């Protein structure tokens, strides 16, 4: 028997009466009653026999409460972070020139491209967000790690893994990428799809192509990058008009995995086999696309991502070891000779390694020896801090399952 209870529609006396009923027959349900709209009542209640809720019923109720709280949190954030929309770009000489260039480059109709660009709007917040911080804070791996490896994200990751285990297993079998690293990417990028961005992708990319801040020290290089992304996005919108109002990040990244249009063109896959790729609504497409991305960048099945090290090297010797940055360049023998002591597993590794340094504010830096698979993770975001956060988040979620 299913009893539907809408707390908002009950008068106060009725609410007290129902609460007394719950307290009499099952005190545990009182705590969850007011947090969800529907309650499944065991059939024994319909027969007049009091019974305690099963653990699965309580778990479902608690999960629903948490989901509602998460939704409320997202709605409050969206209200707080309201997008400010400026004027449309219109048919300016710059718009006409860019439209002609992109139409020729991507085989699109110039009139259609010009219509899309002229109708796109300037986003002042995007212009602000693309600028580097005026006073960058000191790098701190411990603080950065704590942003991602924390109880709520771990719990969300466990739930995500359980809900999508079949797709994760299939992706691992298809591409050889362990599920934990796919989960790690989606957890760091969008909190498992919860934070996909609030900017209209067409507006964001048009802003960064036509009105990129001139004071940015890499303005010319960045404008070229975003023009390429805008051209690919226009092509994708021409092929699928439903994408016209797609939302994404301030830089134009899209969906659960935050793919740029160029990454969508190269790496996105229809992993749920429904005939289309949807990285915003299809978790299966997101899972398969992340795995495909790693594989395309050279992921080697069975290879570890990194090894712990005991750092004894100093001075010029340390500087030389760090010079290649995250590019694997050193053999185990060379690192050992330079007083870098690897873990037991690391000492038997046969491939090249990179010595990766992670600053911890005023404390001593941390070091790991990154493999070629560690380097692959940095192709998603060219930061050793990001890569290690993805790896450790995925491993922590796998352990917590």
Coordinates of C-alpha atoms in Angstrom, one line a residue:
X1 CA 0.0 0.0 0.0
X2 CA 1.3 3.4 -0.9
X3 CA 0.3 6.5 1.2
X4 CA 1.1 9.9 -0.3
X5 CA 1.6 12.7 2.2
X6 CA 2.1 16.3 1.1
X7 CA 3.2 18.2 4.2
X8 CA 2.6 21.5 2.6
X9 CA -1.1 20.7 2.0
X10 CA -1.9 19.5 5.5
X11 CA -3.5 21.8 8.1
X12 CA -1.6 22.0 11.4
X13 CA -3.9 19.8 13.4
X14 CA -3.7 17.1 10.7
X15 CA 0.1 17.3 10.8
X16 CA 0.1 16.8 14.5
X17 CA -2.2 13.9 14.3
X18 CA -0.2 12.2 11.6
X19 CA 3.0 12.9 13.5
X20 CA 1.4 11.2 16.7
X21 CA 0.5 8.2 14.5
X22 CA 4.1 7.9 13.3
X23 CA 5.5 8.3 16.8
X24 CA 3.2 5.6 18.2
X25 CA 3.9 3.0 15.6
X26 CA 7.4 3.8 14.4
X27 CA 9.4 6.6 16.0
X28 CA 12.2 6.3 13.5
X29 CA 10.0 7.6 10.8
X30 CA 9.2 10.9 12.6
X31 CA 12.7 12.2 11.8
X32 CA 12.4 11.7 8.1
X33 CA 8.6 12.4 7.6
X34 CA 9.0 16.1 7.1
X35 CA 11.9 15.8 4.8
X36 CA 10.2 14.1 1.9
X37 CA 6.8 14.3 0.1
X38 CA 5.9 10.6 -0.3
X39 CA 6.2 7.8 2.1
X40 CA 5.9 4.1 1.3
X41 CA 3.9 2.4 4.1
X42 CA 4.4 -1.4 4.5
X43 CA 1.4 -3.5 3.7
X44 CA 1.3 -4.7 7.4
X45 CA 0.2 -1.2 8.4
X46 CA -2.9 -1.5 6.1
X47 CA -3.8 -4.6 8.0
X48 CA -3.6 -2.7 11.4
X49 CA -0.4 -4.3 12.5
X50 CA 2.4 -1.8 13.5
X51 CA 5.8 -2.5 12.1
X52 CA 9.2 -0.8 11.9
X53 CA 10.5 0.4 8.6
X54 CA 13.0 -1.7 6.8
X55 CA 16.6 -0.5 6.6
X56 CA 16.2 -0.1 2.8
X57 CA 13.1 2.1 3.3
X58 CA 14.9 4.3 5.7
X59 CA 17.9 4.5 3.4
X60 CA 15.7 5.5 0.5
X61 CA 14.0 8.2 2.6
X62 CA 17.4 9.6 3.8
X63 CA 18.7 9.6 0.3
X64 CA 15.7 11.6 -0.9
X65 CA 16.2 14.1 1.9
X66 CA 19.8 14.6 0.9
X67 CA 18.9 14.9 -2.8
X68 CA 16.3 17.6 -1.9
X69 CA 18.9 19.5 0.2
X70 CA 21.4 19.3 -2.7
X71 CA 18.8 20.6 -5.1
X72 CA 18.0 23.5 -2.8
X73 CA 21.7 24.3 -2.4
X74 CA 22.2 24.4 -6.2
X75 CA 19.1 26.6 -6.6
X76 CA 20.4 29.0 -4.0
X77 CA 23.8 29.1 -5.7
X78 CA 22.2 29.8 -9.1
X79 CA 20.2 32.6 -7.7
X80 CA 23.3 34.1 -6.1
X81 CA 25.4 33.7 -9.2
X82 CA 22.9 35.2 -11.6
X83 CA 24.4 35.7 -15.1
X84 CA 24.6 39.3 -16.2
X85 CA 23.8 39.5 -19.9
X86 CA 25.0 42.5 -22.0
X87 CA 24.0 43.7 -25.4
X88 CA 23.9 41.5 -28.5
X89 CA 27.0 41.8 -30.6
X90 CA 25.0 42.8 -33.7
X91 CA 26.1 43.0 -37.3
X92 CA 29.4 44.8 -36.7
X93 CA 32.3 44.6 -39.1
X94 CA 34.1 42.3 -36.6
X95 CA 31.1 40.0 -36.5
X96 CA 30.8 39.9 -40.3
X97 CA 34.5 39.2 -40.7
X98 CA 34.5 36.4 -38.1
X99 CA 31.3 34.9 -39.6
X100 CA 32.9 34.8 -43.1
X101 CA 36.1 33.2 -41.7
X102 CA 34.2 30.5 -39.8
X103 CA 31.8 29.8 -42.5
X104 CA 34.6 29.1 -44.9
X105 CA 36.7 27.1 -42.4
X106 CA 33.8 24.8 -41.3
X107 CA 31.7 24.6 -44.5
X108 CA 28.8 26.6 -43.0
X109 CA 26.4 29.1 -44.6
X110 CA 27.8 32.6 -44.0
X111 CA 24.4 34.1 -43.5
X112 CA 23.5 31.5 -40.8
X113 CA 26.8 32.0 -39.0
X114 CA 26.5 35.8 -39.0
X115 CA 22.9 35.5 -37.6
X116 CA 24.2 33.3 -34.7
X117 CA 27.1 35.6 -33.9
X118 CA 25.1 38.8 -34.2
X119 CA 22.5 37.4 -31.8
X120 CA 25.1 36.3 -29.2
X121 CA 25.4 38.5 -26.1
X122 CA 28.4 39.9 -24.4
X123 CA 28.9 38.4 -20.9
X124 CA 30.8 40.8 -18.7
X125 CA 31.3 38.1 -16.0
X126 CA 33.1 35.9 -18.5
X127 CA 35.5 38.8 -19.3
X128 CA 36.3 39.1 -15.6
X129 CA 36.6 35.4 -14.9
X130 CA 39.0 34.8 -17.8
X131 CA 41.6 37.2 -16.3
X132 CA 44.3 35.7 -14.0
X133 CA 44.1 36.6 -10.3
X134 CA 45.7 40.0 -9.5
X135 CA 47.5 38.5 -6.5
X136 CA 47.7 34.7 -7.0
X137 CA 47.7 32.7 -3.7
X138 CA 50.6 30.5 -2.9
X139 CA 50.1 26.9 -4.1
X140 CA 49.1 24.5 -1.3
X141 CA 48.6 20.9 -2.2
X142 CA 47.1 20.0 1.3
X143 CA 44.5 22.7 0.9
X144 CA 43.8 21.9 -2.7
X145 CA 43.3 18.2 -1.9
X146 CA 40.9 19.0 1.0
X147 CA 38.6 20.8 -1.5
X148 CA 37.9 17.5 -3.2
X149 CA 38.6 14.6 -0.9
X150 CA 36.0 15.5 1.7
X151 CA 33.0 13.5 3.1
X152 CA 30.2 14.9 1.0
X153 CA 32.0 14.5 -2.3
X154 CA 33.1 11.0 -1.3
X155 CA 29.5 10.0 -0.4
X156 CA 28.2 11.5 -3.7
X157 CA 30.9 9.5 -5.5
X158 CA 29.9 6.3 -3.8
X159 CA 26.3 6.8 -4.8
X160 CA 27.3 7.7 -8.4
X161 CA 29.5 4.5 -8.7
X162 CA 26.6 2.3 -7.4
X163 CA 24.1 3.9 -9.7
X164 CA 26.3 3.7 -12.8
X165 CA 28.4 0.6 -12.1
X166 CA 27.5 -1.2 -15.3
X167 CA 28.5 1.7 -17.5
X168 CA 31.7 2.2 -15.5
X169 CA 32.6 -1.5 -15.9
X170 CA 31.8 -1.4 -19.6
X171 CA 34.0 1.7 -20.1
X172 CA 36.9 0.0 -18.3
X173 CA 36.5 -3.1 -20.4
X174 CA 36.3 -1.1 -23.6
X175 CA 39.1 1.4 -23.1
X176 CA 41.2 -0.2 -20.3
X177 CA 40.8 2.9 -18.0
X178 CA 40.0 2.0 -14.4
X179 CA 36.6 3.1 -13.2
X180 CA 38.1 5.0 -10.3
X181 CA 39.8 7.5 -12.5
X182 CA 36.6 8.1 -14.6
X183 CA 34.8 8.7 -11.3
X184 CA 37.6 11.0 -10.1
X185 CA 37.3 13.2 -13.2
X186 CA 33.6 13.6 -13.0
X187 CA 33.8 14.3 -9.2
X188 CA 36.4 17.0 -9.6
X189 CA 35.0 18.6 -12.8
X190 CA 31.3 18.9 -11.9
X191 CA 30.6 17.1 -8.6
X192 CA 29.1 14.2 -10.6
X193 CA 27.1 16.4 -12.9
X194 CA 25.7 18.8 -10.4
X195 CA 27.7 21.9 -11.4
X196 CA 27.8 22.0 -15.2
X197 CA 27.9 25.7 -15.6
X198 CA 25.4 28.5 -16.0
X199 CA 26.6 30.5 -19.1
X200 CA 25.1 30.1 -22.5
X201 CA 28.0 28.5 -24.5
X202 CA 27.4 30.5 -27.6
X203 CA 27.5 33.8 -25.6
X204 CA 30.6 32.7 -23.7
X205 CA 32.6 31.7 -26.7
X206 CA 31.5 34.7 -28.7
X207 CA 32.5 37.0 -25.8
X208 CA 36.0 35.3 -25.7
X209 CA 36.4 35.5 -29.4
X210 CA 35.1 39.1 -30.1
X211 CA 35.7 40.8 -26.8
X212 CA 38.5 39.1 -25.0
X213 CA 40.2 41.4 -22.5
X214 CA 43.1 43.1 -24.2
X215 CA 45.0 43.5 -21.0
X216 CA 45.4 39.8 -20.6
X217 CA 49.1 38.9 -21.1
X218 CA 48.3 36.0 -23.5
X219 CA 45.3 37.7 -25.3
X220 CA 46.4 37.0 -28.8
X221 CA 47.0 33.3 -28.1
X222 CA 43.8 32.9 -26.1
X223 CA 41.7 34.6 -28.7
X224 CA 42.9 32.2 -31.4
X225 CA 42.1 29.3 -29.1
X226 CA 38.5 30.5 -28.4
X227 CA 37.9 31.3 -32.0
X228 CA 38.7 27.7 -32.9
X229 CA 36.3 26.5 -30.2
X230 CA 33.6 28.9 -31.3
X231 CA 33.9 27.6 -34.9
X232 CA 33.6 24.0 -33.8
X233 CA 30.6 24.9 -31.6
X234 CA 28.8 26.6 -34.5
X235 CA 29.4 23.5 -36.6
X236 CA 28.0 21.3 -33.8
X237 CA 25.0 23.6 -33.4
X238 CA 24.3 23.4 -37.2
X239 CA 24.3 19.6 -37.0
X240 CA 22.1 19.6 -33.8
X241 CA 20.0 22.8 -33.4
X242 CA 18.9 21.6 -29.9
X243 CA 22.4 22.8 -28.7
X244 CA 21.6 26.4 -29.4
X245 CA 20.8 27.2 -25.8
X246 CA 23.3 24.8 -24.2
X247 CA 24.7 26.0 -20.9
X248 CA 28.3 25.5 -19.8
X249 CA 31.3 27.0 -18.0
X250 CA 32.5 30.6 -18.4
X251 CA 35.1 29.2 -20.9
X252 CA 32.6 27.2 -22.9
X253 CA 33.2 23.7 -21.4
X254 CA 30.1 21.5 -21.5
X255 CA 28.4 18.7 -19.6
X256 CA 29.4 16.2 -16.9
X257 CA 33.0 16.0 -18.1
X258 CA 33.3 19.7 -19.1
X259 CA 34.5 19.0 -22.7
X260 CA 35.3 21.9 -24.9
X261 CA 33.9 21.8 -28.4
X262 CA 37.2 20.5 -29.8
X263 CA 37.2 17.7 -27.3
X264 CA 33.6 16.8 -28.1
X265 CA 34.6 16.6 -31.8
X266 CA 37.6 14.3 -31.1
X267 CA 36.7 12.3 -28.0
X268 CA 32.9 12.3 -27.2
X269 CA 31.2 9.0 -27.8
X270 CA 27.6 7.8 -27.9
X271 CA 28.1 5.3 -25.1
X272 CA 24.4 4.6 -24.4
X273 CA 23.8 3.9 -28.1
X274 CA 20.8 6.1 -28.5
X275 CA 22.0 7.6 -31.7
X276 CA 23.3 10.9 -30.3
X277 CA 25.9 12.3 -28.0
X278 CA 24.6 14.2 -24.9
X279 CA 27.3 15.0 -22.3
X280 CA 24.9 17.1 -20.2
X281 CA 22.1 14.5 -19.6
X282 CA 23.6 11.1 -20.4
X283 CA 25.9 9.9 -17.7
X284 CA 26.8 6.9 -19.9
X285 CA 28.0 9.2 -22.7
X286 CA 30.0 11.2 -20.1
X287 CA 31.6 8.0 -18.7
X288 CA 32.5 6.5 -22.1
X289 CA 33.8 9.9 -23.3
X290 CA 36.2 10.4 -20.4
X291 CA 37.5 6.8 -20.8
X292 CA 38.0 7.4 -24.6
X293 CA 39.8 10.7 -23.9
X294 CA 42.3 9.0 -21.7
X295 CA 42.8 6.1 -24.1
X296 CA 43.3 8.5 -27.0
X297 CA 46.1 10.3 -25.0
X298 CA 47.9 7.1 -24.5
X299 CA 46.6 5.5 -21.3
X300 CA 48.3 2.2 -20.7
X301 CA 46.2 -0.5 -19.1
X302 CA 47.7 -1.9 -15.9
X303 CA 50.3 0.9 -15.4
X304 CA 50.2 2.8 -12.1
X305 CA 49.8 6.5 -12.1
X306 CA 52.6 7.4 -9.6
X307 CA 54.8 6.2 -6.8
X308 CA 55.6 7.7 -3.4
X309 CA 59.2 9.0 -2.9
X310 CA 61.5 9.9 -0.1
X311 CA 63.2 13.0 -1.2
X312 CA 66.9 13.5 -0.3
X313 CA 68.0 15.4 -3.4
X314 CA 68.8 19.1 -2.9
X315 CA 70.1 22.2 -4.7
X316 CA 71.1 22.0 -8.3
X317 CA 70.5 18.2 -8.5
X318 CA 66.9 18.7 -7.4
X319 CA 66.4 21.6 -9.9
X320 CA 67.7 19.4 -12.7
X321 CA 65.3 16.6 -11.8
X322 CA 62.4 19.1 -11.7
X323 CA 63.3 20.8 -15.0
X324 CA 61.1 18.5 -17.3
X325 CA 58.1 19.2 -15.0
X326 CA 55.4 16.6 -15.5
X327 CA 57.0 14.9 -18.6
X328 CA 58.3 11.5 -17.7
X329 CA 62.0 11.7 -18.4
X330 CA 64.0 9.8 -15.8
X331 CA 64.7 6.1 -15.2
X332 CA 64.5 4.5 -11.7
X333 CA 68.2 4.1 -11.7
X334 CA 68.8 7.8 -12.4
X335 CA 66.4 8.9 -9.7
X336 CA 68.0 6.6 -7.2
X337 CA 71.5 7.8 -8.1
X338 CA 70.2 11.4 -7.4
X339 CA 69.0 10.4 -3.9
X340 CA 65.3 10.1 -4.8
X341 CA 64.2 6.9 -3.0
X342 CA 61.2 5.3 -4.5
X343 CA 58.7 3.0 -2.8
X344 CA 59.0 -0.7 -3.2
X345 CA 56.6 -0.8 -6.2
X346 CA 58.4 2.1 -7.8
X347 CA 61.8 0.5 -7.6
X348 CA 60.7 -2.3 -9.9
X349 CA 59.0 0.0 -12.4
X350 CA 60.5 -0.2 -15.9
X351 CA 59.3 3.0 -17.6
X352 CA 60.2 6.7 -17.4
X353 CA 59.2 8.8 -14.5
X354 CA 58.7 12.5 -13.8
X355 CA 59.6 14.0 -10.4
X356 CA 56.5 16.0 -9.5
X357 CA 56.8 18.7 -6.8
X358 CA 53.7 19.9 -5.0
X359 CA 54.0 23.0 -2.7
X360 CA 52.3 23.1 0.7
X361 CA 52.3 26.7 1.5
X362 CA 54.8 27.4 4.2
X363 CA 55.3 23.7 4.9
X364 CA 57.7 21.4 3.1
X365 CA 56.7 20.4 -0.5
X366 CA 55.4 16.9 -1.3
X367 CA 56.9 14.8 -4.1
X368 CA 55.7 11.9 -6.2
X369 CA 57.2 10.1 -9.2
X370 CA 54.6 10.3 -12.0
X371 CA 54.4 7.7 -14.7
X372 CA 53.2 8.1 -18.3
X373 CA 49.7 7.5 -17.1
X374 CA 50.0 10.4 -14.6
X375 CA 51.0 12.5 -17.6
X376 CA 47.8 11.3 -19.4
X377 CA 45.7 12.6 -16.5
X378 CA 47.4 16.0 -16.9
X379 CA 46.2 16.2 -20.5
X380 CA 42.7 16.8 -19.1
X381 CA 44.0 19.7 -17.1
X382 CA 47.7 20.6 -17.2
X383 CA 48.2 20.7 -13.5
X384 CA 49.9 18.1 -11.3
X385 CA 47.7 19.3 -8.4
X386 CA 44.6 18.6 -10.5
X387 CA 45.9 15.2 -11.6
X388 CA 46.7 14.0 -8.2
X389 CA 43.4 15.2 -6.8
X390 CA 41.5 13.3 -9.5
X391 CA 43.6 10.1 -8.8
X392 CA 43.2 10.3 -5.0
X393 CA 39.5 11.2 -5.1
X394 CA 38.8 8.2 -7.4
X395 CA 40.8 5.9 -5.2
X396 CA 39.2 7.1 -2.0
X397 CA 35.7 6.6 -3.5
X398 CA 36.6 3.1 -4.6
X399 CA 37.8 2.3 -1.1
X400 CA 34.7 3.7 0.5
X401 CA 32.3 1.6 -1.7

